[in-house]
Short mmCIF file of C-alpha atoms in Angstrom, two decimals:
data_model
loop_
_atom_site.label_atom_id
_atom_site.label_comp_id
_atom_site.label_asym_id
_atom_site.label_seq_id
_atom_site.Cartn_x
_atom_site.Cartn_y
_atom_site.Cartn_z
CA UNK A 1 0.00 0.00 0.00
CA UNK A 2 1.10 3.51 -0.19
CA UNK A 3 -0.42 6.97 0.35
CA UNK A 4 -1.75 8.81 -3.00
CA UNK A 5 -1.87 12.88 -3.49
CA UNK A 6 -5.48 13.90 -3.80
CA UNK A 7 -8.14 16.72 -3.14
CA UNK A 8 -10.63 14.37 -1.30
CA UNK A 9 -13.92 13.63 -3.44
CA UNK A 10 -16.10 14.39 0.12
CA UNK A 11 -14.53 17.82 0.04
CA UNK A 12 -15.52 18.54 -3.26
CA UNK A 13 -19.65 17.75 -2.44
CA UNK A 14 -18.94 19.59 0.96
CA UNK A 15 -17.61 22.47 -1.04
CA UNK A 16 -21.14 22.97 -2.90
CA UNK A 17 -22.87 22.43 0.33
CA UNK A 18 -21.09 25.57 2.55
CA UNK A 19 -19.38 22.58 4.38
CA UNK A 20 -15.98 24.39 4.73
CA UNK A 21 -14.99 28.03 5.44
CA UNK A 22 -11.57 29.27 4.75
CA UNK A 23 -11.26 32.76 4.57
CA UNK A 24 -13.47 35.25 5.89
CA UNK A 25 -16.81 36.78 3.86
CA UNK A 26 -19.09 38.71 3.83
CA UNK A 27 -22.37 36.60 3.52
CA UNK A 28 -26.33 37.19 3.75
CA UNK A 29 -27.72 35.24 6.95
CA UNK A 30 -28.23 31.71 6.28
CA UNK A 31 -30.45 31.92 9.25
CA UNK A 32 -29.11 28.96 10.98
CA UNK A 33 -25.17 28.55 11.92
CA UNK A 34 -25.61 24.86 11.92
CA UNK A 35 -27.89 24.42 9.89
CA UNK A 36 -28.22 27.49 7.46
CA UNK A 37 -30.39 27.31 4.37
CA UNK A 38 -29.94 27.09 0.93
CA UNK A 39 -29.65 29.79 -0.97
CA UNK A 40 -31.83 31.13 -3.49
CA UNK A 41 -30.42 30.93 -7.19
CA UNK A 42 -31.45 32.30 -11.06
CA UNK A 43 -30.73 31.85 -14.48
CA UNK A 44 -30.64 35.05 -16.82
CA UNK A 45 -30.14 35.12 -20.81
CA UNK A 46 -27.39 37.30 -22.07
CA UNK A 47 -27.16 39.17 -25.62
CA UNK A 48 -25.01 37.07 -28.09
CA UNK A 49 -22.89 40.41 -27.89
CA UNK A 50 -21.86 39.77 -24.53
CA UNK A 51 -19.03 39.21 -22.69
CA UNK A 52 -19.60 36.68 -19.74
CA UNK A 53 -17.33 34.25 -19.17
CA UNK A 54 -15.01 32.47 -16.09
CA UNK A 55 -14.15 36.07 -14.66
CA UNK A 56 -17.44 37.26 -14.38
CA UNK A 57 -17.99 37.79 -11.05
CA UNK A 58 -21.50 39.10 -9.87
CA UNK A 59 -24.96 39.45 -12.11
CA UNK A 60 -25.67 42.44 -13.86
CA UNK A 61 -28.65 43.81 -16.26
CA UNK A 62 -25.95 45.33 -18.62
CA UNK A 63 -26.19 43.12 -22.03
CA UNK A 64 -29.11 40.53 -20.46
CA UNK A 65 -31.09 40.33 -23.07
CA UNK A 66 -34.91 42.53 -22.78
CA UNK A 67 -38.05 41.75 -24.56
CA UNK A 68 -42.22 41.35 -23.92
CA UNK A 69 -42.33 38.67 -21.54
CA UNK A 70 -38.80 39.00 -20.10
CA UNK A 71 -38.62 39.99 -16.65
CA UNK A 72 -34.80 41.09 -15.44
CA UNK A 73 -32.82 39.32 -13.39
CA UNK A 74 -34.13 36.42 -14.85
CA UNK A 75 -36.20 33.12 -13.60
CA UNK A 76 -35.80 31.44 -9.78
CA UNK A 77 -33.81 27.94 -10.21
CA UNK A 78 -36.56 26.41 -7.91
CA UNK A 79 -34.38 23.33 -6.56
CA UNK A 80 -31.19 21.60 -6.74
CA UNK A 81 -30.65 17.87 -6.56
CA UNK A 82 -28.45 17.32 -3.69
CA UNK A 83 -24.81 17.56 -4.09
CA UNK A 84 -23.60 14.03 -4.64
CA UNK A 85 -20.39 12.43 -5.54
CA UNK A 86 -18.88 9.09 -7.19
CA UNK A 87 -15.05 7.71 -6.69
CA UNK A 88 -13.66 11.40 -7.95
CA UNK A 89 -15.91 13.72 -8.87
CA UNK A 90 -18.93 15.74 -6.98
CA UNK A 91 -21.58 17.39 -8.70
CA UNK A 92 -25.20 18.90 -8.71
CA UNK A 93 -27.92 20.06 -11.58
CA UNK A 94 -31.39 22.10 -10.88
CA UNK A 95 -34.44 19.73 -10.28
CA UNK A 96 -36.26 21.43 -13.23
CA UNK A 97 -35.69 22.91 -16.80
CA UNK A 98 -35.30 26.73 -16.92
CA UNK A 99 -38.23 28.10 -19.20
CA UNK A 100 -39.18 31.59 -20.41
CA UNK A 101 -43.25 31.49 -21.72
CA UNK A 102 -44.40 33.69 -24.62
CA UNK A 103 -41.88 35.92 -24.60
CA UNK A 104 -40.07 38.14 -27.51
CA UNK A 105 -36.19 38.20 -27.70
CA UNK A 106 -35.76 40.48 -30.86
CA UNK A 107 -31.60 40.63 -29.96
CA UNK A 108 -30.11 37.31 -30.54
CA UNK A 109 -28.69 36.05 -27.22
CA UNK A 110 -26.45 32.97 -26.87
CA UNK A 111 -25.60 32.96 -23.03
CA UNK A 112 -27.77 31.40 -19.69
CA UNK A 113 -26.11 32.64 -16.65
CA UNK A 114 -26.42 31.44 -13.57
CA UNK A 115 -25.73 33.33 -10.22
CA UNK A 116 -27.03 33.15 -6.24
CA UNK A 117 -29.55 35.51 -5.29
CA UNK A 118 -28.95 34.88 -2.18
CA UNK A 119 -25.43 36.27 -1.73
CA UNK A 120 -25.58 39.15 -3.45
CA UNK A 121 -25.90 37.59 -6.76
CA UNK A 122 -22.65 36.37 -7.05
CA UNK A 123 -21.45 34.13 -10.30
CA UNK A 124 -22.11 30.77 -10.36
CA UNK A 125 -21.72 29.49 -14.03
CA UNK A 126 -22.15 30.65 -17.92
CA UNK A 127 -23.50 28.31 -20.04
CA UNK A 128 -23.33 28.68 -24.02
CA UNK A 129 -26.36 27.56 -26.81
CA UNK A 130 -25.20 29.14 -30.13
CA UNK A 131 -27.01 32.52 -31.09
CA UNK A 132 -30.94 32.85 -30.79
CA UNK A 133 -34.24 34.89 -31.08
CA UNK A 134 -37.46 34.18 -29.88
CA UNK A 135 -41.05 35.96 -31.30
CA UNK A 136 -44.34 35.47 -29.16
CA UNK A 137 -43.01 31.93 -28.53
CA UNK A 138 -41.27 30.08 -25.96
CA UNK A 139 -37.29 29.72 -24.74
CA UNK A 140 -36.48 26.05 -22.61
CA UNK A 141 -33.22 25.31 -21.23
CA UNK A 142 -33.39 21.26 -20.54
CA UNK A 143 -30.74 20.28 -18.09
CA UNK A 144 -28.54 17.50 -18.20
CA UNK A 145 -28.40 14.39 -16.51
CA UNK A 146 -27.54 15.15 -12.98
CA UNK A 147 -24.40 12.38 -13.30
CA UNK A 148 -20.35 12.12 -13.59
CA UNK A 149 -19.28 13.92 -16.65
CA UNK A 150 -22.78 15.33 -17.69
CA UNK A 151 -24.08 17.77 -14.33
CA UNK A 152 -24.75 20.94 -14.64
CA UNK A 153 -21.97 22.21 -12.27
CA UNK A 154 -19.45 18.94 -11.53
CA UNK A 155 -15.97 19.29 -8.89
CA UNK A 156 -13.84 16.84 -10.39
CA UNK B 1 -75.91 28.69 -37.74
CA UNK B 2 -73.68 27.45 -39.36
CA UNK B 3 -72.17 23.71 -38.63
CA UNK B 4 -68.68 24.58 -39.21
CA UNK B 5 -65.40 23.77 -37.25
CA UNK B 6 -63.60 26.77 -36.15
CA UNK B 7 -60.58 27.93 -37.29
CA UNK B 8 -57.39 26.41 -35.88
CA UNK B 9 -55.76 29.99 -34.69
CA UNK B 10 -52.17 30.33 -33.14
CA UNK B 11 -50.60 33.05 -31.16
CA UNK B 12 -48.01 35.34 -33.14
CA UNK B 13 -46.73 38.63 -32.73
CA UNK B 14 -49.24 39.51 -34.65
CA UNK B 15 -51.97 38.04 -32.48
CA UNK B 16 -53.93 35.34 -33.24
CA UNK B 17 -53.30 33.80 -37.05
CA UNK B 18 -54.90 31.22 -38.92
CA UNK B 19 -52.54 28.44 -38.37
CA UNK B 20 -53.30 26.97 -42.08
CA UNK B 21 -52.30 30.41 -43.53
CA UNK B 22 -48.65 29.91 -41.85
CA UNK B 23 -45.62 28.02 -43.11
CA UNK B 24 -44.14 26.22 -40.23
CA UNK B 25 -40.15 25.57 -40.39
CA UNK B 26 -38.13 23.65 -38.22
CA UNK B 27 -34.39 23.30 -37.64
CA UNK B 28 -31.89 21.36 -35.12
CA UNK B 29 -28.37 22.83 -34.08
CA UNK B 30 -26.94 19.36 -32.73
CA UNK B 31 -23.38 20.48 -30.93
CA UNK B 32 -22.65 17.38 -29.43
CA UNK B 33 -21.58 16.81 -26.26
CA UNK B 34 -22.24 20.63 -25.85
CA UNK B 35 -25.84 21.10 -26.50
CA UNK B 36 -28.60 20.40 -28.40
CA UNK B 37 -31.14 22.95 -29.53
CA UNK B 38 -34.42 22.49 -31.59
CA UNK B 39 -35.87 25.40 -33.00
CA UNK B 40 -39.61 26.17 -35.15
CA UNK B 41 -40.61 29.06 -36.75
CA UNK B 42 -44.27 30.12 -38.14
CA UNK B 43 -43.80 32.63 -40.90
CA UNK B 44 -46.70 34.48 -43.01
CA UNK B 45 -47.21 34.59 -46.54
CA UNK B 46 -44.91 37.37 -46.73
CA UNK B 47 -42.28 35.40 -45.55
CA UNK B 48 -42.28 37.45 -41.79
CA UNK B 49 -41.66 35.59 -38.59
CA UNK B 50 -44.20 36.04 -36.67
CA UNK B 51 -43.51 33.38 -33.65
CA UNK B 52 -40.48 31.40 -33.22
CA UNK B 53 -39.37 29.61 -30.22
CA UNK B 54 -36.26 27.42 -29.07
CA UNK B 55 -35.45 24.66 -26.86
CA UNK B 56 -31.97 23.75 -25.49
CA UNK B 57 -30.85 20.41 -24.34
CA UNK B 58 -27.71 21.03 -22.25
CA UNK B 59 -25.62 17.84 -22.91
CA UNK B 60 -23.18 18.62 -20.77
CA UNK B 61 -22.74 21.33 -17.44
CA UNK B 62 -19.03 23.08 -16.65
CA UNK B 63 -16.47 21.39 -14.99
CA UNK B 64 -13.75 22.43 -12.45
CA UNK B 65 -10.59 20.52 -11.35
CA UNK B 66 -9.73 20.09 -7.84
CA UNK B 67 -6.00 20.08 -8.08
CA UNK B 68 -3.49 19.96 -5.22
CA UNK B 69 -0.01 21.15 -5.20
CA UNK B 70 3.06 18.67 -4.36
CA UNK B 71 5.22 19.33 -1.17
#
């Protein structure tokens, strides 16, 4: 036997659950110290002319895309499945497909972006779907399979 | 009275259309193992589009890579 280098895979789902706490933040009350909440999180649609991307750090309504239908700030990501975690990998994906109803997106926008309400709606993620319009019609965003190598947000 | 059917209408920008006086189009944007999107158009006899929606199939989230540093 001998001892192997690694970032342990429990850290990694503990990490998406608030499990660990290394520096020092600012945060909005989770109510409970040992046993806070979850926090509250959204998906917004960004103009194809954007620029969101890995250092993108907090939400914003410059560029989101506007339109009959479209409220700002996007739509409430209603649920998460519970952080989980094979051999080397953790991961979670949203219970339920994002969806915008009878809306009109004249600007084409490419971009979902993903951020916590909660905490001052910090980043979370940017997710990509090739450029797009919608008239008096109706914009989905299916998720993936919440699994290794497909979740929505994966730790590996 | 009259003993006819009514009208199959669908909701455009335009309001409500006959939905036999529209030419309905339909395209996929397969970007495997990225996404997958489906998209269908109505467009009038002029050629306008007057409702078009879109539906994504997210293949595959974003990753990041827990990495730690040698001693």
């Amino acid at each position: 036997m001998s001892n192997t280098q690694a970032m342990a895979t429990s850290f990694k789902k503990e990490l998406f659950n608030g499990e660990h706490q290394f520096g020092s933040p600012t945060l909005v009350s989770r109510t409970s110290l040992t046993a806070p909440t979850a926090d509250s999180f959204k998906a917004a649609l960004y103009l194809a002319t954007a620029t969101l991307n890995k250092s993108t750090t907090v939400y914003s309504a410059t560029n989101e895309v506007s339109g009959t239908g479209y409220t700002a700030g996007g739509v409430a990501i209603g649920a998460w499945n519970a952080p989980a975690s094979n051999a080397d990998s953790a991961y979670t994906t949203p219970t339920a497909s994002f969806a915008w109803t009878t809306v009109t997106l004249a600007t084409a926008f490419d971009c979902c972006f993903i951020y916590n309400d909660t905490q001052n709606d910090k980043a979370v993620s940017v997710h990509t779907f090739g450029s797009q319009t919608v008239t008096a019609g109706n914009f989905t965003l299916t998720m993936p399979a919440n699994a290794v190598g497909t979740a929505l947000l994966q730790i590996t | 009275m009259t003993n006819q059917a009514a009208e199959p209408l669908i909701w455009t920008k335009n309001g409500n259309m006959p939905i036999a006086g529209l030419t309905y189009q339909t395209a996929w944007d397969v970007q495997i193992p990225h996404y997958i999107k489906f998209c269908e158009r109505y467009l009038d006899a002029s050629g306008d589009v007057v409702k078009e929606s879109a539906h994504v199939y997210d293949c595959q989230g974003v990753s990041a890579a827990g990495v730690v540093a040698s001693l």
